[in-house]
Structure formats: structure tokens, C-alpha cells
Amino acid sequence: MTITVVMVVRLHNLFAVVMLGGIYSLLAATMFVLFDAVDVAFTEAAVGAGVSTVLLLGALALTSREEKDTGKLAVIPLIIVITVGIALIYGTLDMPLYGDPNAPIHVHVAPYYLERGMVETSVPNIVTAVLASYRGFDTLGEVCVVFTAGIGVLMLLSRERLTRRYRGVGGDKR
Amino acid sequence: MEFPGLYDYWIVVALMMAGLYIVIARRNLVKQMVGLGIFQSSVFIFYIAMGKVEGGTAPILTEGATAYSNPLPHVLILTAIVVGVATLALGLALIVRINEAYGTIEEDEIHEKEAQQ
């Protein structure tokens, strides 16, 4: 996984970068399966590796394929990145150990969902129960966000076609 | 995942910093979007890794399972993945528009053309 990311940093052919991005998403999905998050793995494989890659390829088709080679390693960003990384690793030293059942995250509200979820919603998959029932309003908000983004994309992409038709130059391109 | 302790979090930090480096240092807009995606999914992995319980199974109630992993991070990240794709689509649409207006997706060249006008 790390190798894939390093290749993404190094490569300049955008087509290869996008493909490696897809591979990275797929690896992330397998990692989610290892972490017991099967629903998330499904979504990541379908949406992250599938739809994102298609979107990026579409954008490449409309723009250019090659990145301009700057040649030199950017020093200041590298210093910033390393500093932030060291700070973050210092921060993880206070984290509860991986898989610890007594970590704060596991003793607050999650046991309630696990115990009462079947009784209150009669859905055996707790992730679905929380997503659709307990936190249904959040999911509605998510749908709103996706809808707004869709409107934004349509406005951005159709504007150009409208102005072109107004000027009477190209016709319907797409 | 037999490595104990904080190993997973360190992998997440490494991936996150690679994404951040791409976003800061690279001048190509599409590549910056890919870097943003890498940054994003490293955060997802961080959340999911926190939700894992030793010896637990996926949070689907079955006979015989004693411990389940925490379902709450899974729900949050499901939402976040979908929203992430929406923002990616919006960003790419902006890039396509920029390409139509300036004829390039390199940040330097865009600044040059801005300066000329």
C-alpha cells in the first residue's frame, strides 16, 4: 500500500496515477475487511475504487494526460510534511492500543447499539440499523450534500455548453 | 494484523503525510485531487482501526459471536466515503472548467496567464 502511494508521488503520467489511485482504494477495502468493517469495505470497493476512478478518467479525457515535470524535489513542503508527521506520531503515543476492548470509544454508546439494536429495529446488521434508523437524519443530510454537489457539477459543466450555443459556435458536443 | 500496539496508526500517519505532500508540493490539479483522496482514505483507515476490538467479528448479530467491533466508526465512514466522492466530482468539474478557461491544469501556468491579463 505504501509502495503504491510512493509511486503516485513519483509518477508523472496522470493515467498511471489514477490507476494506482484505484489500486490504493482496493487495498484500503481489503484493509477494512481485516478491521471487521465489511460494509465500509463494500462501499470503498464500489465507490472509492470504481466511481472515483471513472470520474478521474473522465476528467483526464477532458483535460490533459501528462503532468509537467518540475524536476526538483520541493524542500519546504517536505520539511512541513515531516514535521507534521512527527507531531502526529507523537500524538499517537497517547492513543489506546490497537484492538483494546476497554478503549474509550468502545464503552460509551456503542454497547447500547449492540445490545438494543436487534430489539428496537429488528435489523441484525448493526451498521445498517444505526445508519438508517438511529442516525437517519444524518443520512438525510448526507443525501442533501450529494444532491448539492450534483447540482454544482451540472451547473459548472452545462454553463459552458449554454454559452457556446449562445455564441453560435460549436453545437451540442456531448 | 499481528503487529500489536500503535503500528496501524503509524501506517496511517505515513499515508496521510504522503497525501499531504502531494497536495502541497505538486502543481497539477488532477494529481492534487488524487492526493486529497489518499489523505481522505488514510483518515478512514484511522477511524476503522480505532473501531476494531481484539477477537471481535463484524457487527452483524449472529449466534455464537461474543464480541463485535464497534459499529459507530463504520457508520461515520460510510457517510464520509459517499460525501468524499461528491466533493471529488465537484472538484473535478471545477478543474474541467479551469481547463476550458485557461487551457491548462498546471497551477504555475494558470498564475502566469493571470499575471499577463
Coordinates of N, CA, C and O in Angstrom, one line a residue, chain A:
Chain A
M1 N 0.8 -1.2 0.0 CA 0.0 0.0 0.0 C 0.9 1.3 0.0 O 0.6 2.2 -0.8
T2 N 1.9 1.2 0.9 CA 2.8 2.4 0.9 C 3.5 2.5 -0.4 O 3.7 3.7 -0.9
I3 N 3.9 1.4 -1.0 CA 4.6 1.4 -2.3 C 3.8 2.1 -3.3 O 4.2 3.0 -4.1
T4 N 2.5 1.7 -3.3 CA 1.6 2.4 -4.3 C 1.5 3.9 -4.2 O 1.6 4.6 -5.1
V5 N 1.5 4.3 -2.9 CA 1.4 5.7 -2.7 C 2.7 6.4 -3.1 O 2.6 7.5 -3.7
V6 N 3.8 5.8 -2.8 CA 5.1 6.4 -3.2 C 5.1 6.5 -4.7 O 5.6 7.6 -5.3
M7 N 4.6 5.5 -5.4 CA 4.6 5.6 -6.9 C 3.7 6.7 -7.4 O 4.0 7.4 -8.3
V8 N 2.6 6.9 -6.7 CA 1.7 8.0 -7.0 C 2.4 9.3 -6.9 O 2.3 10.2 -7.8
V9 N 3.3 9.5 -5.9 CA 4.0 10.7 -5.7 C 5.0 10.9 -6.9 O 5.2 12.0 -7.4
R10 N 5.7 9.8 -7.2 CA 6.8 9.9 -8.2 C 6.3 10.0 -9.6 O 6.9 10.8 -10.4
L11 N 5.3 9.3 -10.0 CA 4.9 9.2 -11.4 C 4.4 10.5 -12.0 O 3.8 11.3 -11.2
H12 N 4.6 10.8 -13.3 CA 4.1 12.0 -13.9 C 3.0 11.7 -14.9 O 2.3 12.6 -15.3
N13 N 2.8 10.5 -15.3 CA 1.8 10.1 -16.2 C 0.5 10.1 -15.4 O 0.3 9.2 -14.6
L14 N -0.5 11.0 -15.7 CA -1.7 11.0 -14.9 C -2.5 9.8 -15.0 O -3.2 9.4 -14.0
F15 N -2.5 9.2 -16.2 CA -3.3 8.0 -16.3 C -2.9 6.9 -15.4 O -3.7 6.3 -14.6
A16 N -1.5 6.7 -15.3 CA -1.0 5.7 -14.3 C -1.3 6.1 -12.9 O -1.6 5.3 -12.0
V17 N -1.2 7.4 -12.6 CA -1.5 7.9 -11.2 C -3.0 7.6 -10.9 O -3.2 7.1 -9.8
V18 N -3.9 7.8 -11.8 CA -5.3 7.5 -11.5 C -5.5 6.0 -11.3 O -6.2 5.6 -10.3
M19 N -4.9 5.2 -12.1 CA -5.0 3.7 -12.0 C -4.4 3.3 -10.6 O -5.0 2.4 -9.9
L20 N -3.3 3.8 -10.2 CA -2.7 3.5 -8.9 C -3.6 3.9 -7.8 O -3.7 3.3 -6.8
G21 N -4.3 5.1 -8.0 CA -5.3 5.5 -7.0 C -6.4 4.5 -6.8 O -6.8 4.2 -5.7
G22 N -6.8 3.9 -7.9 CA -7.8 2.8 -7.9 C -7.3 1.6 -7.1 O -8.0 1.0 -6.2
I23 N -6.1 1.2 -7.4 CA -5.5 0.1 -6.7 C -5.3 0.4 -5.2 O -5.6 -0.5 -4.4
Y24 N -5.0 1.6 -4.9 CA -4.9 2.0 -3.5 C -6.2 1.9 -2.8 O -6.3 1.4 -1.7
S25 N -7.3 2.3 -3.5 CA -8.6 2.2 -2.9 C -9.0 0.7 -2.6 O -9.5 0.4 -1.6
L26 N -8.6 -0.1 -3.6 CA -8.9 -1.6 -3.4 C -8.2 -2.1 -2.2 O -8.7 -2.9 -1.4
L27 N -6.9 -1.8 -2.1 CA -6.1 -2.2 -0.9 C -6.7 -1.7 0.4 O -6.8 -2.5 1.4
A28 N -7.2 -0.5 0.3 CA -7.9 0.1 1.5 C -9.1 -0.8 1.9 O -9.4 -1.0 3.0
A29 N -9.8 -1.2 0.8 CA -11.0 -2.0 1.1 C -10.6 -3.3 1.7 O -11.3 -3.8 2.7
T30 N -9.6 -4.0 1.2 CA -9.2 -5.3 1.9 C -8.7 -5.0 3.3 O -9.0 -5.8 4.2
M31 N -8.1 -3.8 3.6 CA -7.7 -3.5 4.9 C -9.0 -3.3 5.8 O -9.0 -3.7 7.0
F32 N -10.1 -2.8 5.3 CA -11.3 -2.6 6.0 C -11.9 -4.0 6.4 O -12.4 -4.1 7.5
V33 N -11.7 -5.0 5.5 CA -12.2 -6.3 5.8 C -11.4 -6.9 7.0 O -12.0 -7.4 7.9
L34 N -10.1 -6.6 7.0 CA -9.3 -7.1 8.1 C -9.7 -6.4 9.4 O -9.6 -7.0 10.5
F35 N -10.2 -5.2 9.3 CA -10.6 -4.5 10.5 C -12.1 -4.7 10.8 O -12.7 -4.0 11.6
D36 N -12.7 -5.8 10.3 CA -14.1 -6.2 10.5 C -15.1 -5.2 10.0 O -16.3 -5.3 10.4
A37 N -14.8 -4.3 9.1 CA -15.8 -3.3 8.6 C -16.2 -3.7 7.2 O -15.8 -3.1 6.2
V38 N -17.1 -4.7 7.1 CA -17.4 -5.3 5.8 C -18.2 -4.3 5.0 O -18.0 -4.2 3.8
D39 N -19.1 -3.6 5.7 CA -20.0 -2.6 4.9 C -19.1 -1.5 4.3 O -19.3 -1.1 3.2
V40 N -18.2 -1.0 5.1 CA -17.3 0.0 4.6 C -16.4 -0.5 3.5 O -16.2 0.2 2.5
A41 N -16.0 -1.8 3.6 CA -15.2 -2.3 2.5 C -16.0 -2.4 1.2 O -15.5 -2.1 0.2
F42 N -17.3 -2.8 1.3 CA -18.1 -2.8 0.1 C -18.1 -1.4 -0.5 O -17.9 -1.3 -1.7
T43 N -18.4 -0.4 0.3 CA -18.6 0.9 -0.2 C -17.3 1.4 -0.8 O -17.3 2.0 -1.9
E44 N -16.2 1.2 -0.1 CA -14.9 1.7 -0.6 C -14.6 1.0 -2.0 O -14.1 1.7 -2.9
A45 N -14.8 -0.3 -2.1 CA -14.5 -1.0 -3.3 C -15.4 -0.5 -4.5 O -14.9 -0.3 -5.6
A46 N -16.7 -0.3 -4.2 CA -17.6 0.2 -5.2 C -17.4 1.6 -5.6 O -17.2 2.0 -6.7
V47 N -17.4 2.5 -4.5 CA -17.4 3.9 -4.7 C -16.0 4.4 -4.9 O -15.6 5.2 -5.8
G48 N -15.1 4.0 -4.0 CA -13.7 4.5 -4.0 C -12.9 4.0 -5.2 O -12.4 4.8 -6.0
A49 N -12.9 2.7 -5.4 CA -12.1 2.2 -6.5 C -12.9 2.2 -7.8 O -12.3 2.4 -8.9
G50 N -14.2 2.2 -7.8 CA -15.0 2.2 -9.0 C -15.3 3.6 -9.5 O -14.7 4.1 -10.5
V51 N -16.2 4.3 -8.8 CA -16.8 5.5 -9.3 C -15.7 6.6 -9.3 O -15.6 7.4 -10.3
S52 N -14.9 6.7 -8.3 CA -13.8 7.8 -8.3 C -12.9 7.6 -9.5 O -12.6 8.6 -10.1
T53 N -12.5 6.4 -9.8 CA -11.6 6.2 -10.9 C -12.2 6.6 -12.2 O -11.6 7.2 -13.0
V54 N -13.5 6.2 -12.3 CA -14.2 6.6 -13.6 C -14.3 8.1 -13.7 O -14.0 8.7 -14.8
L55 N -14.6 8.8 -12.6 CA -14.7 10.3 -12.6 C -13.4 10.9 -12.9 O -13.3 11.8 -13.8
L56 N -12.3 10.4 -12.3 CA -11.0 10.9 -12.6 C -10.6 10.7 -14.1 O -10.0 11.6 -14.7
L57 N -10.9 9.5 -14.6 CA -10.6 9.2 -16.0 C -11.4 10.2 -16.9 O -10.8 10.7 -17.9
G58 N -12.7 10.4 -16.5 CA -13.4 11.4 -17.3 C -12.8 12.8 -17.3 O -12.7 13.4 -18.4
A59 N -12.3 13.2 -16.2 CA -11.7 14.5 -16.1 C -10.4 14.5 -16.9 O -10.1 15.5 -17.6
L60 N -9.7 13.4 -16.9 CA -8.4 13.3 -17.7 C -8.8 13.4 -19.2 O -8.1 14.1 -20.0
A61 N -9.9 12.8 -19.6 CA -10.2 12.8 -21.0 C -10.5 14.2 -21.5 O -10.3 14.6 -22.6
L62 N -11.1 15.0 -20.5 CA -11.5 16.4 -20.9 C -10.3 17.4 -20.7 O -10.4 18.5 -21.2
T63 N -9.2 16.9 -20.0 CA -8.1 17.9 -19.8 C -6.8 17.3 -20.5 O -6.9 16.9 -21.6
S64 N -5.8 17.1 -19.7 CA -4.5 16.6 -20.4 C -4.1 15.4 -19.6 O -4.5 15.1 -18.5
R65 N -3.2 14.6 -20.2 CA -2.8 13.3 -19.7 C -1.5 13.4 -18.9 O -1.2 12.5 -18.1
E66 N -0.6 14.4 -19.2 CA 0.7 14.4 -18.6 C 0.8 15.5 -17.7 O 0.3 16.6 -17.9
E67 N 1.6 15.2 -16.6 CA 1.9 16.3 -15.6 C 3.2 16.9 -16.1 O 4.1 16.2 -16.5
K68 N 3.3 18.2 -16.0 CA 4.6 18.9 -16.3 C 5.6 18.5 -15.3 O 5.3 18.6 -14.1
D69 N 6.8 18.1 -15.8 CA 7.8 17.6 -14.8 C 8.6 18.8 -14.3 O 9.2 19.6 -15.0
T70 N 8.4 19.1 -13.0 CA 9.2 20.2 -12.4 C 10.6 19.8 -12.1 O 11.5 20.7 -12.0
G71 N 10.9 18.5 -12.0 CA 12.3 18.1 -11.9 C 12.9 18.1 -10.5 O 13.5 17.1 -10.1
K72 N 12.6 19.1 -9.7 CA 13.3 19.2 -8.4 C 12.3 18.7 -7.3 O 11.1 18.8 -7.4
L73 N 12.9 18.3 -6.2 CA 12.2 17.9 -5.1 C 11.8 19.2 -4.3 O 12.7 20.0 -4.0
A74 N 10.6 19.3 -3.9 CA 10.2 20.5 -3.2 C 10.6 20.4 -1.7 O 10.3 19.5 -1.1
V75 N 11.5 21.3 -1.3 CA 12.1 21.1 0.0 C 11.2 21.6 1.1 O 11.0 20.9 2.1
I76 N 10.7 22.8 1.0 CA 9.9 23.4 2.1 C 8.7 22.5 2.4 O 8.4 22.2 3.6
P77 N 7.9 22.1 1.4 CA 6.8 21.2 1.7 C 7.2 19.9 2.4 O 6.6 19.4 3.3
L78 N 8.4 19.4 2.0 CA 8.9 18.1 2.6 C 9.2 18.3 4.1 O 8.8 17.5 4.9
I79 N 9.8 19.5 4.4 CA 10.1 19.8 5.8 C 8.7 19.9 6.6 O 8.6 19.3 7.7
I80 N 7.8 20.6 6.0 CA 6.5 20.8 6.7 C 5.9 19.4 6.9 O 5.4 19.1 8.0
V81 N 5.9 18.5 5.9 CA 5.2 17.2 6.0 C 5.9 16.4 7.0 O 5.2 15.8 7.9
I82 N 7.2 16.4 7.1 CA 7.9 15.6 8.1 C 7.7 16.1 9.5 O 7.4 15.3 10.4
T83 N 7.6 17.4 9.6 CA 7.3 17.9 11.0 C 6.0 17.5 11.4 O 5.8 17.0 12.6
V84 N 5.0 17.7 10.5 CA 3.6 17.3 10.9 C 3.5 15.8 11.2 O 2.9 15.4 12.2
G85 N 4.2 15.0 10.4 CA 4.2 13.6 10.6 C 4.8 13.2 12.0 O 4.2 12.4 12.7
I86 N 5.9 13.8 12.4 CA 6.5 13.6 13.7 C 5.5 14.0 14.8 O 5.3 13.2 15.8
A87 N 4.9 15.1 14.6 CA 3.9 15.6 15.6 C 2.8 14.6 15.8 O 2.3 14.3 16.9
L88 N 2.3 14.1 14.6 CA 1.1 13.2 14.7 C 1.5 11.9 15.4 O 0.8 11.3 16.2
I89 N 2.8 11.4 15.0 CA 3.2 10.1 15.7 C 3.4 10.3 17.2 O 3.0 9.5 18.0
Y90 N 3.9 11.5 17.6 CA 3.9 11.8 19.0 C 2.6 11.8 19.6 O 2.3 11.3 20.7
G91 N 1.5 12.3 18.8 CA 0.2 12.2 19.3 C -0.4 10.8 19.5 O -1.1 10.6 20.4
T92 N 0.0 9.9 18.6 CA -0.5 8.5 18.7 C 0.0 7.8 19.9 O -0.5 6.8 20.4
L93 N 1.1 8.3 20.5 CA 1.7 7.6 21.7 C 0.7 7.6 22.8 O 0.8 6.7 23.7
D94 N -0.2 8.6 22.9 CA -1.2 8.6 23.9 C -2.5 7.8 23.6 O -3.4 7.7 24.4
M95 N -2.5 7.2 22.3 CA -3.7 6.5 21.9 C -3.8 5.2 22.6 O -2.8 4.6 23.0
P96 N -5.1 4.7 22.8 CA -5.2 3.3 23.3 C -4.7 2.3 22.3 O -4.7 2.6 21.1
L97 N -4.1 1.2 22.8 CA -3.5 0.2 21.9 C -4.6 -0.4 20.9 O -5.7 -0.4 21.2
Y98 N -4.1 -0.8 19.8 CA -4.9 -1.3 18.7 C -5.7 -2.6 19.2 O -5.1 -3.5 19.8
G99 N -7.0 -2.6 19.1 CA -7.8 -3.7 19.5 C -8.1 -3.8 20.9 O -8.7 -4.8 21.4
D100 N -7.8 -2.8 21.7 CA -8.1 -2.8 23.1 C -9.6 -2.7 23.4 O -10.2 -1.7 23.0
P101 N -10.2 -3.7 24.0 CA -11.7 -3.6 24.2 C -12.1 -2.6 25.2 O -13.3 -2.2 25.2
N102 N -11.2 -2.0 26.0 CA -11.6 -1.1 27.0 C -11.2 0.4 26.6 O -11.3 1.3 27.5
A103 N -10.9 0.6 25.3 CA -10.7 1.9 24.9 C -11.9 2.8 25.0 O -13.0 2.3 25.0
P104 N -11.7 4.1 25.2 CA -12.9 5.0 25.5 C -14.0 4.8 24.4 O -15.2 5.0 24.7
I105 N -13.5 4.6 23.2 CA -14.5 4.6 22.1 C -15.5 3.4 22.2 O -16.6 3.5 21.8
H106 N -15.1 2.3 22.9 CA -15.9 1.2 23.0 C -16.8 1.1 24.2 O -17.7 0.2 24.3
V107 N -16.7 2.0 25.1 CA -17.5 1.9 26.3 C -18.6 3.0 26.4 O -19.3 3.0 27.4
H108 N -18.7 3.8 25.4 CA -19.7 4.9 25.5 C -21.1 4.5 25.0 O -21.9 4.0 25.7
V109 N -21.3 4.7 23.7 CA -22.7 4.5 23.2 C -22.8 3.2 22.3 O -23.8 2.7 22.1
A110 N -21.6 2.7 21.9 CA -21.6 1.5 21.0 C -22.3 0.3 21.7 O -23.0 -0.4 21.0
P111 N -22.0 0.0 23.0 CA -22.6 -1.2 23.6 C -24.1 -1.1 23.6 O -24.8 -2.1 23.4
Y112 N -24.7 0.1 23.7 CA -26.1 0.3 23.7 C -26.7 -0.2 22.3 O -27.6 -1.0 22.3
Y113 N -26.0 0.3 21.2 CA -26.5 -0.1 19.9 C -26.4 -1.6 19.8 O -27.3 -2.3 19.2
L114 N -25.3 -2.2 20.3 CA -25.1 -3.7 20.1 C -26.2 -4.5 20.9 O -26.7 -5.5 20.4
E115 N -26.5 -4.0 22.1 CA -27.5 -4.7 22.9 C -28.9 -4.5 22.4 O -29.7 -5.4 22.4
R116 N -29.3 -3.2 22.2 CA -30.7 -2.9 22.0 C -31.0 -2.9 20.5 O -32.2 -2.8 20.2
G117 N -30.0 -2.9 19.6 CA -30.3 -2.7 18.2 C -31.3 -3.7 17.6 O -32.3 -3.4 16.9
M118 N -31.1 -5.0 18.0 CA -32.0 -6.0 17.5 C -33.4 -5.9 18.0 O -34.4 -6.0 17.3
V119 N -33.5 -5.5 19.3 CA -34.9 -5.3 19.9 C -35.6 -4.1 19.3 O -36.8 -4.2 19.0
E120 N -34.9 -3.0 19.1 CA -35.6 -1.8 18.7 C -35.8 -1.7 17.2 O -36.8 -1.0 16.8
T121 N -34.9 -2.2 16.4 CA -35.1 -2.0 15.0 C -35.2 -3.4 14.2 O -35.6 -3.4 13.1
S122 N -35.0 -4.5 14.9 CA -35.0 -5.8 14.3 C -34.2 -5.9 13.0 O -34.6 -6.5 12.1
V123 N -33.1 -5.2 13.0 CA -32.1 -5.4 11.9 C -30.9 -6.0 12.5 O -30.3 -5.4 13.4
P124 N -30.5 -7.2 12.0 CA -29.3 -7.8 12.6 C -28.0 -7.1 12.3 O -27.1 -7.2 13.1
N125 N -27.9 -6.4 11.2 CA -26.7 -5.7 10.9 C -26.7 -4.3 11.6 O -27.5 -3.5 11.2
I126 N -25.9 -4.2 12.6 CA -26.0 -3.0 13.4 C -25.6 -1.8 12.7 O -26.1 -0.7 12.9
V127 N -24.7 -1.9 11.7 CA -24.3 -0.7 10.9 C -25.5 -0.2 10.2 O -25.7 1.0 10.2
T128 N -26.2 -1.1 9.6 CA -27.5 -0.6 8.9 C -28.4 0.0 9.8 O -29.1 1.0 9.5
A129 N -28.6 -0.7 11.0 CA -29.6 -0.2 12.0 C -29.2 1.3 12.4 O -30.1 2.1 12.4
V130 N -27.9 1.5 12.7 CA -27.6 2.9 13.1 C -27.7 3.8 12.0 O -28.2 4.9 12.1
L131 N -27.3 3.4 10.8 CA -27.3 4.4 9.6 C -28.7 4.8 9.3 O -29.0 5.9 9.0
A132 N -29.6 3.8 9.2 CA -30.9 4.1 8.7 C -31.9 4.4 9.7 O -32.9 5.1 9.5
S133 N -31.7 4.0 11.0 CA -32.7 4.2 12.0 C -32.3 5.2 13.0 O -32.9 6.2 13.2
Y134 N -31.2 4.9 13.8 CA -30.8 5.8 14.9 C -30.4 7.1 14.3 O -30.7 8.2 14.8
R135 N -29.5 7.1 13.3 CA -29.0 8.3 12.7 C -29.5 8.6 11.3 O -28.8 9.0 10.4
G136 N -30.8 8.3 11.2 CA -31.5 8.5 9.9 C -31.4 10.0 9.4 O -31.2 10.2 8.2
F137 N -31.5 10.9 10.3 CA -31.4 12.3 9.9 C -30.0 12.7 9.3 O -29.9 13.4 8.3
D138 N -29.0 12.1 9.9 CA -27.7 12.3 9.3 C -27.6 11.8 7.9 O -27.0 12.5 7.0
T139 N -28.2 10.7 7.7 CA -28.1 10.1 6.3 C -28.9 11.0 5.4 O -28.5 11.2 4.2
L140 N -30.0 11.6 5.9 CA -30.8 12.5 5.0 C -29.9 13.7 4.7 O -29.8 14.2 3.5
G141 N -29.1 14.2 5.7 CA -28.2 15.3 5.4 C -27.2 15.0 4.4 O -26.8 15.7 3.5
E142 N -26.7 13.7 4.5 CA -25.7 13.2 3.5 C -26.3 13.3 2.1 O -25.6 13.7 1.1
V143 N -27.5 12.8 2.0 CA -28.2 12.8 0.7 C -28.3 14.3 0.1 O -28.0 14.5 -1.0
C144 N -28.5 15.2 1.1 CA -28.6 16.6 0.7 C -27.2 17.1 0.1 O -27.2 17.8 -0.9
V145 N -26.2 16.7 0.8 CA -24.8 17.1 0.4 C -24.6 16.6 -1.0 O -24.1 17.3 -1.9
V146 N -24.9 15.3 -1.2 CA -24.6 14.7 -2.6 C -25.4 15.4 -3.6 O -25.0 15.7 -4.7
F147 N -26.7 15.7 -3.3 CA -27.6 16.4 -4.2 C -27.0 17.8 -4.6 O -27.0 18.1 -5.8
T148 N -26.6 18.5 -3.6 CA -26.0 19.8 -3.8 C -24.8 19.7 -4.7 O -24.6 20.5 -5.7
A149 N -23.9 18.7 -4.4 CA -22.7 18.5 -5.3 C -23.1 18.2 -6.7 O -22.5 18.7 -7.6
G150 N -24.2 17.4 -6.9 CA -24.6 17.1 -8.2 C -25.1 18.3 -8.9 O -24.7 18.5 -10.1
I151 N -25.9 19.2 -8.3 CA -26.3 20.4 -8.9 C -25.1 21.3 -9.3 O -25.0 21.8 -10.4
G152 N -24.1 21.3 -8.4 CA -22.9 22.1 -8.7 C -22.2 21.6 -9.9 O -21.8 22.4 -10.8
V153 N -22.0 20.3 -10.0 CA -21.3 19.7 -11.2 C -22.1 20.1 -12.4 O -21.6 20.5 -13.4
L154 N -23.4 19.9 -12.4 CA -24.3 20.1 -13.6 C -24.1 21.6 -14.0 O -24.0 21.9 -15.2
M155 N -24.2 22.5 -13.0 CA -24.1 23.9 -13.4 C -22.8 24.3 -14.0 O -22.7 25.0 -15.0
L156 N -21.7 23.7 -13.4 CA -20.4 24.0 -13.9 C -20.2 23.5 -15.3 O -19.6 24.2 -16.2
L157 N -20.7 22.3 -15.6 CA -20.4 21.7 -16.9 C -21.4 22.1 -17.9 O -21.0 22.1 -19.1
S158 N -22.6 22.5 -17.6 CA -23.5 22.9 -18.6 C -23.4 24.4 -19.0 O -23.8 24.8 -20.1
R159 N -22.9 25.2 -18.1 CA -22.7 26.6 -18.4 C -22.0 26.8 -19.7 O -22.4 27.6 -20.5
E160 N -20.9 26.1 -19.8 CA -20.0 26.3 -21.0 C -20.8 25.9 -22.3 O -20.7 26.6 -23.3
R161 N -21.6 24.8 -22.2 CA -22.3 24.4 -23.4 C -23.3 25.5 -23.8 O -23.5 25.8 -24.9
L162 N -24.0 26.1 -22.7 CA -25.0 27.1 -23.0 C -24.4 28.3 -23.6 O -24.9 28.8 -24.6
T163 N -23.3 28.8 -23.1 CA -22.6 30.0 -23.7 C -22.2 29.7 -25.1 O -22.3 30.6 -26.0
R164 N -21.7 28.5 -25.3 CA -21.2 28.2 -26.7 C -22.4 28.2 -27.7 O -22.3 28.7 -28.8
R165 N -23.5 27.7 -27.2 CA -24.7 27.7 -28.1 C -25.2 29.1 -28.3 O -25.6 29.5 -29.4
Y166 N -25.0 29.9 -27.3 CA -25.5 31.3 -27.4 C -24.6 32.0 -28.4 O -25.1 32.8 -29.2
R167 N -23.3 31.7 -28.4 CA -22.4 32.4 -29.4 C -22.6 31.8 -30.8 O -22.1 32.4 -31.8
G168 N -23.2 30.6 -30.8 CA -23.4 30.0 -32.1 C -22.2 29.4 -32.7 O -22.0 29.2 -33.9
V169 N -21.2 29.0 -31.8 CA -20.0 28.3 -32.3 C -20.2 26.8 -32.4 O -21.0 26.3 -33.3
G170 N -19.8 26.0 -31.5 CA -19.9 24.6 -31.6 C -21.4 24.2 -31.4 O -22.1 24.9 -31.1
G171 N -21.9 23.1 -31.6 CA -23.2 22.8 -31.3 C -23.3 21.9 -30.0 O -22.6 22.2 -29.1
D172 N -24.1 21.0 -30.0 CA -24.1 20.0 -28.9 C -22.9 19.1 -29.0 O -22.8 18.4 -29.9
K173 N -22.0 19.3 -28.0 CA -20.8 18.4 -28.1 C -21.1 17.1 -27.4 O -20.7 16.0 -27.9
R174 N -21.7 17.1 -26.3 CA -22.0 15.9 -25.5 C -23.4 15.5 -25.6 O -24.3 16.3 -25.4

